[in-house]
Amino acid sequence: MSNRRREILDKASEMFSRWSYHKVSLEDISSSLGIGKSTMYHYFRTKEELFTEVIQENMEKLLNHVYYSLDDTKPFATQLKNLVYLTLQFFSENRDVILLLVREKLDFVNISTMKDEFEGKWKTYYDEFYNRFSSNLEKAKANGEVLPVDTTLLLANIFGTIIAVSLDYTLNHPEKDLKDIQEDCYRVILKGIAV
């Protein structure tokens, strides 16, 4: 990737997270970088194309940070702890991206090409991750590492808790200690809330 393209993507990500997709134009981005419109249009023909690439790039970063860091050979509790820690770490280190995704959630699903991308490519990635973790969870159930509860229910509980805690920490409580949040989230998922 060229340095100029990288600069444009970084600036676009920053501006979209600060002001939203609809309030930022390609001209705003090119002006803030001190480049001409023709240079901008050389790399990205439309704002939708640029925004889609910003989203895709950040989804890939999350996937690489979490998915490829998990070790299927470890006990399930260790895999779960790593999933919690890695997800919260990613959200903490990429707060602007998370703000962008949350802010634009309802808007970008209405943009046809982006919707198609997410229903195709990203659903495939999510399904791959879901199936891998589901398989590991089934093995953990068979080994007596987790309760013999419906796998779909367990996965909804695990992923739902991780995402909810990650969003709450990132958006509302970034001043809290990340390690404490990670440990509390892990304990609640693994042990529940009863004493």
PDB file of C-alpha atoms in Angstrom:
ATOM      1  CA  MET A   1       0.000   0.000   0.000  1.00  0.00           C
ATOM      2  CA  SER A   2       1.349   3.412  -0.913  1.00  0.00           C
ATOM      3  CA  ASN A   3       2.127   5.957   1.803  1.00  0.00           C
ATOM      4  CA  ARG A   4      -0.427   8.375   0.355  1.00  0.00           C
ATOM      5  CA  ARG A   5      -3.197   5.759   0.413  1.00  0.00           C
ATOM      6  CA  ARG A   6      -2.245   4.929   4.022  1.00  0.00           C
ATOM      7  CA  GLU A   7      -2.399   8.642   4.963  1.00  0.00           C
ATOM      8  CA  ILE A   8      -5.847   8.955   3.407  1.00  0.00           C
ATOM      9  CA  LEU A   9      -7.169   5.878   5.216  1.00  0.00           C
ATOM     10  CA  ASP A  10      -5.786   7.042   8.573  1.00  0.00           C
ATOM     11  CA  LYS A  11      -7.190  10.556   8.180  1.00  0.00           C
ATOM     12  CA  ALA A  12     -10.551   9.231   6.979  1.00  0.00           C
ATOM     13  CA  SER A  13     -10.800   6.869   9.946  1.00  0.00           C
ATOM     14  CA  GLU A  14     -10.029   9.737  12.320  1.00  0.00           C
ATOM     15  CA  MET A  15     -12.519  12.114  10.696  1.00  0.00           C
ATOM     16  CA  PHE A  16     -15.328   9.560  10.316  1.00  0.00           C
ATOM     17  CA  SER A  17     -15.011   8.587  13.978  1.00  0.00           C
ATOM     18  CA  ARG A  18     -15.064  12.223  15.071  1.00  0.00           C
ATOM     19  CA  TRP A  19     -17.870  13.590  12.868  1.00  0.00           C
ATOM     20  CA  SER A  20     -19.667  10.608  11.254  1.00  0.00           C
ATOM     21  CA  TYR A  21     -19.882   9.356   7.710  1.00  0.00           C
ATOM     22  CA  HIS A  22     -22.542  11.829   6.596  1.00  0.00           C
ATOM     23  CA  LYS A  23     -20.755  14.926   7.900  1.00  0.00           C
ATOM     24  CA  VAL A  24     -17.396  14.253   6.220  1.00  0.00           C
ATOM     25  CA  SER A  25     -16.744  14.698   2.501  1.00  0.00           C
ATOM     26  CA  LEU A  26     -13.831  13.554   0.365  1.00  0.00           C
ATOM     27  CA  GLU A  27     -13.007  17.237  -0.023  1.00  0.00           C
ATOM     28  CA  ASP A  28     -12.793  17.621   3.772  1.00  0.00           C
ATOM     29  CA  ILE A  29     -10.339  14.736   3.954  1.00  0.00           C
ATOM     30  CA  SER A  30      -8.207  15.906   1.026  1.00  0.00           C
ATOM     31  CA  SER A  31      -8.137  19.457   2.394  1.00  0.00           C
ATOM     32  CA  SER A  32      -7.036  18.303   5.849  1.00  0.00           C
ATOM     33  CA  LEU A  33      -4.187  16.369   4.220  1.00  0.00           C
ATOM     34  CA  GLY A  34      -3.218  19.252   1.958  1.00  0.00           C
ATOM     35  CA  ILE A  35      -3.761  17.248  -1.216  1.00  0.00           C
ATOM     36  CA  GLY A  36      -5.867  18.013  -4.257  1.00  0.00           C
ATOM     37  CA  LYS A  37      -9.224  16.441  -5.051  1.00  0.00           C
ATOM     38  CA  SER A  38      -7.743  14.715  -8.086  1.00  0.00           C
ATOM     39  CA  THR A  39      -5.201  12.944  -5.869  1.00  0.00           C
ATOM     40  CA  MET A  40      -7.981  11.841  -3.544  1.00  0.00           C
ATOM     41  CA  TYR A  41     -10.095  10.568  -6.448  1.00  0.00           C
ATOM     42  CA  HIS A  42      -7.079   8.683  -7.811  1.00  0.00           C
ATOM     43  CA  TYR A  43      -7.176   6.478  -4.703  1.00  0.00           C
ATOM     44  CA  PHE A  44     -10.906   6.494  -3.900  1.00  0.00           C
ATOM     45  CA  ARG A  45     -13.637   7.268  -6.423  1.00  0.00           C
ATOM     46  CA  THR A  46     -16.353   7.728  -3.807  1.00  0.00           C
ATOM     47  CA  LYS A  47     -16.736   8.393  -0.104  1.00  0.00           C
ATOM     48  CA  GLU A  48     -18.596   5.095   0.182  1.00  0.00           C
ATOM     49  CA  GLU A  49     -15.595   3.243  -1.278  1.00  0.00           C
ATOM     50  CA  LEU A  50     -13.246   4.954   1.193  1.00  0.00           C
ATOM     51  CA  PHE A  51     -15.533   4.330   4.156  1.00  0.00           C
ATOM     52  CA  THR A  52     -15.967   0.681   3.194  1.00  0.00           C
ATOM     53  CA  GLU A  53     -12.200   0.224   3.102  1.00  0.00           C
ATOM     54  CA  VAL A  54     -11.792   1.935   6.485  1.00  0.00           C
ATOM     55  CA  ILE A  55     -14.377  -0.414   8.017  1.00  0.00           C
ATOM     56  CA  GLN A  56     -12.944  -3.499   6.304  1.00  0.00           C
ATOM     57  CA  GLU A  57      -9.412  -2.684   7.372  1.00  0.00           C
ATOM     58  CA  ASN A  58     -10.460  -2.289  10.981  1.00  0.00           C
ATOM     59  CA  MET A  59     -12.528  -5.467  10.968  1.00  0.00           C
ATOM     60  CA  GLU A  60      -9.463  -7.287   9.633  1.00  0.00           C
ATOM     61  CA  LYS A  61      -7.371  -5.776  12.436  1.00  0.00           C
ATOM     62  CA  LEU A  62      -9.848  -7.090  15.002  1.00  0.00           C
ATOM     63  CA  LEU A  63      -9.941 -10.494  13.343  1.00  0.00           C
ATOM     64  CA  ASN A  64      -6.147 -10.703  13.237  1.00  0.00           C
ATOM     65  CA  HIS A  65      -5.806  -9.474  16.801  1.00  0.00           C
ATOM     66  CA  VAL A  66      -8.286 -11.956  18.258  1.00  0.00           C
ATOM     67  CA  TYR A  67      -8.945 -14.859  15.913  1.00  0.00           C
ATOM     68  CA  TYR A  68      -5.400 -15.667  14.931  1.00  0.00           C
ATOM     69  CA  SER A  69      -4.142 -15.263  18.491  1.00  0.00           C
ATOM     70  CA  LEU A  70      -6.331 -17.992  19.961  1.00  0.00           C
ATOM     71  CA  ASP A  71      -4.700 -21.342  20.632  1.00  0.00           C
ATOM     72  CA  ASP A  72      -7.061 -24.295  20.163  1.00  0.00           C
ATOM     73  CA  THR A  73      -4.642 -26.626  21.971  1.00  0.00           C
ATOM     74  CA  LYS A  74      -5.139 -24.831  25.301  1.00  0.00           C
ATOM     75  CA  PRO A  75      -7.877 -25.734  27.820  1.00  0.00           C
ATOM     76  CA  PHE A  76     -11.165 -23.989  27.076  1.00  0.00           C
ATOM     77  CA  ALA A  77     -10.921 -21.737  30.147  1.00  0.00           C
ATOM     78  CA  THR A  78      -7.593 -20.431  28.836  1.00  0.00           C
ATOM     79  CA  GLN A  79      -9.063 -19.884  25.359  1.00  0.00           C
ATOM     80  CA  LEU A  80     -11.976 -17.998  26.913  1.00  0.00           C
ATOM     81  CA  LYS A  81      -9.682 -15.855  29.044  1.00  0.00           C
ATOM     82  CA  ASN A  82      -7.581 -15.006  25.980  1.00  0.00           C
ATOM     83  CA  LEU A  83     -10.711 -14.145  23.975  1.00  0.00           C
ATOM     84  CA  VAL A  84     -11.891 -11.777  26.714  1.00  0.00           C
ATOM     85  CA  TYR A  85      -8.466 -10.192  27.194  1.00  0.00           C
ATOM     86  CA  LEU A  86      -7.710  -9.783  23.486  1.00  0.00           C
ATOM     87  CA  THR A  87     -11.125  -8.331  22.638  1.00  0.00           C
ATOM     88  CA  LEU A  88     -11.044  -5.816  25.483  1.00  0.00           C
ATOM     89  CA  GLN A  89      -7.454  -4.916  24.641  1.00  0.00           C
ATOM     90  CA  PHE A  90      -8.392  -4.290  21.000  1.00  0.00           C
ATOM     91  CA  PHE A  91     -11.363  -2.111  21.976  1.00  0.00           C
ATOM     92  CA  SER A  92      -9.189  -0.169  24.420  1.00  0.00           C
ATOM     93  CA  GLU A  93      -6.398   0.427  21.896  1.00  0.00           C
ATOM     94  CA  ASN A  94      -8.773   1.294  19.037  1.00  0.00           C
ATOM     95  CA  ARG A  95     -11.328   3.526  20.739  1.00  0.00           C
ATOM     96  CA  ASP A  96     -11.758   5.766  17.668  1.00  0.00           C
ATOM     97  CA  VAL A  97     -12.561   2.773  15.491  1.00  0.00           C
ATOM     98  CA  ILE A  98     -15.103   1.505  18.011  1.00  0.00           C
ATOM     99  CA  LEU A  99     -16.731   4.936  18.148  1.00  0.00           C
ATOM    100  CA  LEU A 100     -16.879   4.900  14.360  1.00  0.00           C
ATOM    101  CA  LEU A 101     -18.500   1.454  14.241  1.00  0.00           C
ATOM    102  CA  VAL A 102     -21.023   2.284  16.953  1.00  0.00           C
ATOM    103  CA  ARG A 103     -21.902   5.675  15.489  1.00  0.00           C
ATOM    104  CA  GLU A 104     -22.325   4.380  11.968  1.00  0.00           C
ATOM    105  CA  LYS A 105     -23.936   1.033  12.772  1.00  0.00           C
ATOM    106  CA  LEU A 106     -27.369   2.026  11.608  1.00  0.00           C
ATOM    107  CA  ASP A 107     -26.183   4.245   8.792  1.00  0.00           C
ATOM    108  CA  PHE A 108     -23.721   2.021   6.986  1.00  0.00           C
ATOM    109  CA  VAL A 109     -26.036  -0.977   6.828  1.00  0.00           C
ATOM    110  CA  ASN A 110     -28.248   1.154   4.602  1.00  0.00           C
ATOM    111  CA  ILE A 111     -25.491   1.758   2.067  1.00  0.00           C
ATOM    112  CA  SER A 112     -26.013  -1.049  -0.424  1.00  0.00           C
ATOM    113  CA  THR A 113     -22.438  -1.963  -1.343  1.00  0.00           C
ATOM    114  CA  MET A 114     -21.334  -1.905   2.280  1.00  0.00           C
ATOM    115  CA  LYS A 115     -24.304  -3.994   3.317  1.00  0.00           C
ATOM    116  CA  ASP A 116     -23.428  -6.521   0.609  1.00  0.00           C
ATOM    117  CA  GLU A 117     -19.802  -6.608   1.798  1.00  0.00           C
ATOM    118  CA  PHE A 118     -20.829  -7.254   5.391  1.00  0.00           C
ATOM    119  CA  GLU A 119     -23.408  -9.856   4.491  1.00  0.00           C
ATOM    120  CA  GLY A 120     -20.843 -11.608   2.309  1.00  0.00           C
ATOM    121  CA  LYS A 121     -17.221 -11.333   3.316  1.00  0.00           C
ATOM    122  CA  TRP A 122     -17.600 -10.334   6.973  1.00  0.00           C
ATOM    123  CA  LYS A 123     -20.393 -12.764   7.705  1.00  0.00           C
ATOM    124  CA  THR A 124     -18.083 -15.460   6.361  1.00  0.00           C
ATOM    125  CA  TYR A 125     -15.305 -14.367   8.733  1.00  0.00           C
ATOM    126  CA  TYR A 126     -17.712 -14.193  11.661  1.00  0.00           C
ATOM    127  CA  ASP A 127     -19.164 -17.610  10.818  1.00  0.00           C
ATOM    128  CA  GLU A 128     -15.664 -19.086  10.595  1.00  0.00           C
ATOM    129  CA  PHE A 129     -14.770 -17.668  14.009  1.00  0.00           C
ATOM    130  CA  TYR A 130     -18.130 -18.704  15.479  1.00  0.00           C
ATOM    131  CA  ASN A 131     -17.806 -22.263  14.140  1.00  0.00           C
ATOM    132  CA  ARG A 132     -14.244 -22.595  15.407  1.00  0.00           C
ATOM    133  CA  PHE A 133     -15.161 -21.392  18.881  1.00  0.00           C
ATOM    134  CA  SER A 134     -18.329 -23.515  18.820  1.00  0.00           C
ATOM    135  CA  SER A 135     -16.269 -26.614  18.019  1.00  0.00           C
ATOM    136  CA  ASN A 136     -13.890 -25.826  20.879  1.00  0.00           C
ATOM    137  CA  LEU A 137     -16.862 -25.325  23.189  1.00  0.00           C
ATOM    138  CA  GLU A 138     -18.326 -28.699  22.170  1.00  0.00           C
ATOM    139  CA  LYS A 139     -14.999 -30.359  23.012  1.00  0.00           C
ATOM    140  CA  ALA A 140     -14.967 -28.552  26.366  1.00  0.00           C
ATOM    141  CA  LYS A 141     -18.487 -29.804  27.105  1.00  0.00           C
ATOM    142  CA  ALA A 142     -17.474 -33.363  26.186  1.00  0.00           C
ATOM    143  CA  ASN A 143     -14.429 -33.075  28.485  1.00  0.00           C
ATOM    144  CA  GLY A 144     -16.552 -31.758  31.366  1.00  0.00           C
ATOM    145  CA  GLU A 145     -14.864 -28.330  31.304  1.00  0.00           C
ATOM    146  CA  VAL A 146     -18.168 -26.441  30.920  1.00  0.00           C
ATOM    147  CA  LEU A 147     -21.823 -27.098  31.731  1.00  0.00           C
ATOM    148  CA  PRO A 148     -23.741 -29.341  29.331  1.00  0.00           C
ATOM    149  CA  VAL A 149     -25.904 -26.447  28.125  1.00  0.00           C
ATOM    150  CA  ASP A 150     -26.996 -25.689  24.558  1.00  0.00           C
ATOM    151  CA  THR A 151     -23.943 -24.488  22.622  1.00  0.00           C
ATOM    152  CA  THR A 152     -25.839 -21.708  20.840  1.00  0.00           C
ATOM    153  CA  LEU A 153     -27.019 -20.339  24.193  1.00  0.00           C
ATOM    154  CA  LEU A 154     -23.508 -20.524  25.649  1.00  0.00           C
ATOM    155  CA  LEU A 155     -21.977 -18.759  22.639  1.00  0.00           C
ATOM    156  CA  ALA A 156     -24.626 -16.017  22.752  1.00  0.00           C
ATOM    157  CA  ASN A 157     -23.853 -15.545  26.436  1.00  0.00           C
ATOM    158  CA  ILE A 158     -20.074 -15.505  25.913  1.00  0.00           C
ATOM    159  CA  PHE A 159     -19.982 -13.237  22.853  1.00  0.00           C
ATOM    160  CA  GLY A 160     -22.798 -11.005  24.119  1.00  0.00           C
ATOM    161  CA  THR A 161     -21.076 -10.444  27.451  1.00  0.00           C
ATOM    162  CA  ILE A 162     -17.690  -9.759  25.879  1.00  0.00           C
ATOM    163  CA  ILE A 163     -19.090  -7.268  23.363  1.00  0.00           C
ATOM    164  CA  ALA A 164     -21.332  -5.523  25.920  1.00  0.00           C
ATOM    165  CA  VAL A 165     -18.506  -5.183  28.453  1.00  0.00           C
ATOM    166  CA  SER A 166     -16.050  -4.070  25.751  1.00  0.00           C
ATOM    167  CA  LEU A 167     -18.411  -1.383  24.473  1.00  0.00           C
ATOM    168  CA  ASP A 168     -19.316  -0.161  27.960  1.00  0.00           C
ATOM    169  CA  TYR A 169     -15.666   0.018  29.001  1.00  0.00           C
ATOM    170  CA  THR A 170     -14.554   1.719  25.783  1.00  0.00           C
ATOM    171  CA  LEU A 171     -17.386   4.229  25.500  1.00  0.00           C
ATOM    172  CA  ASN A 172     -18.286   4.943  29.132  1.00  0.00           C
ATOM    173  CA  HIS A 173     -15.470   3.909  31.465  1.00  0.00           C
ATOM    174  CA  PRO A 174     -12.076   4.169  29.740  1.00  0.00           C
ATOM    175  CA  GLU A 175     -10.611   5.477  33.007  1.00  0.00           C
ATOM    176  CA  LYS A 176     -11.109   2.090  34.698  1.00  0.00           C
ATOM    177  CA  ASP A 177      -8.206  -0.331  34.892  1.00  0.00           C
ATOM    178  CA  LEU A 178      -8.275  -2.596  31.836  1.00  0.00           C
ATOM    179  CA  LYS A 179      -6.868  -5.611  33.684  1.00  0.00           C
ATOM    180  CA  ASP A 180      -9.624  -5.384  36.327  1.00  0.00           C
ATOM    181  CA  ILE A 181     -12.314  -5.203  33.636  1.00  0.00           C
ATOM    182  CA  GLN A 182     -10.783  -8.134  31.757  1.00  0.00           C
ATOM    183  CA  GLU A 183     -10.594 -10.281  34.878  1.00  0.00           C
ATOM    184  CA  ASP A 184     -14.133  -9.412  36.031  1.00  0.00           C
ATOM    185  CA  CYS A 185     -15.586 -10.130  32.590  1.00  0.00           C
ATOM    186  CA  TYR A 186     -13.768 -13.466  32.409  1.00  0.00           C
ATOM    187  CA  ARG A 187     -14.899 -14.493  35.923  1.00  0.00           C
ATOM    188  CA  VAL A 188     -18.535 -13.592  35.252  1.00  0.00           C
ATOM    189  CA  ILE A 189     -18.577 -15.622  32.029  1.00  0.00           C
ATOM    190  CA  LEU A 190     -16.777 -18.598  33.562  1.00  0.00           C
ATOM    191  CA  LYS A 191     -18.376 -18.674  37.025  1.00  0.00           C
ATOM    192  CA  GLY A 192     -21.609 -16.688  36.661  1.00  0.00           C
ATOM    193  CA  ILE A 193     -22.807 -14.092  39.139  1.00  0.00           C
ATOM    194  CA  ALA A 194     -23.820 -16.289  42.084  1.00  0.00           C
ATOM    195  CA  VAL A 195     -21.614 -16.504  45.181  1.00  0.00           C
TER     196      VAL A 195
END
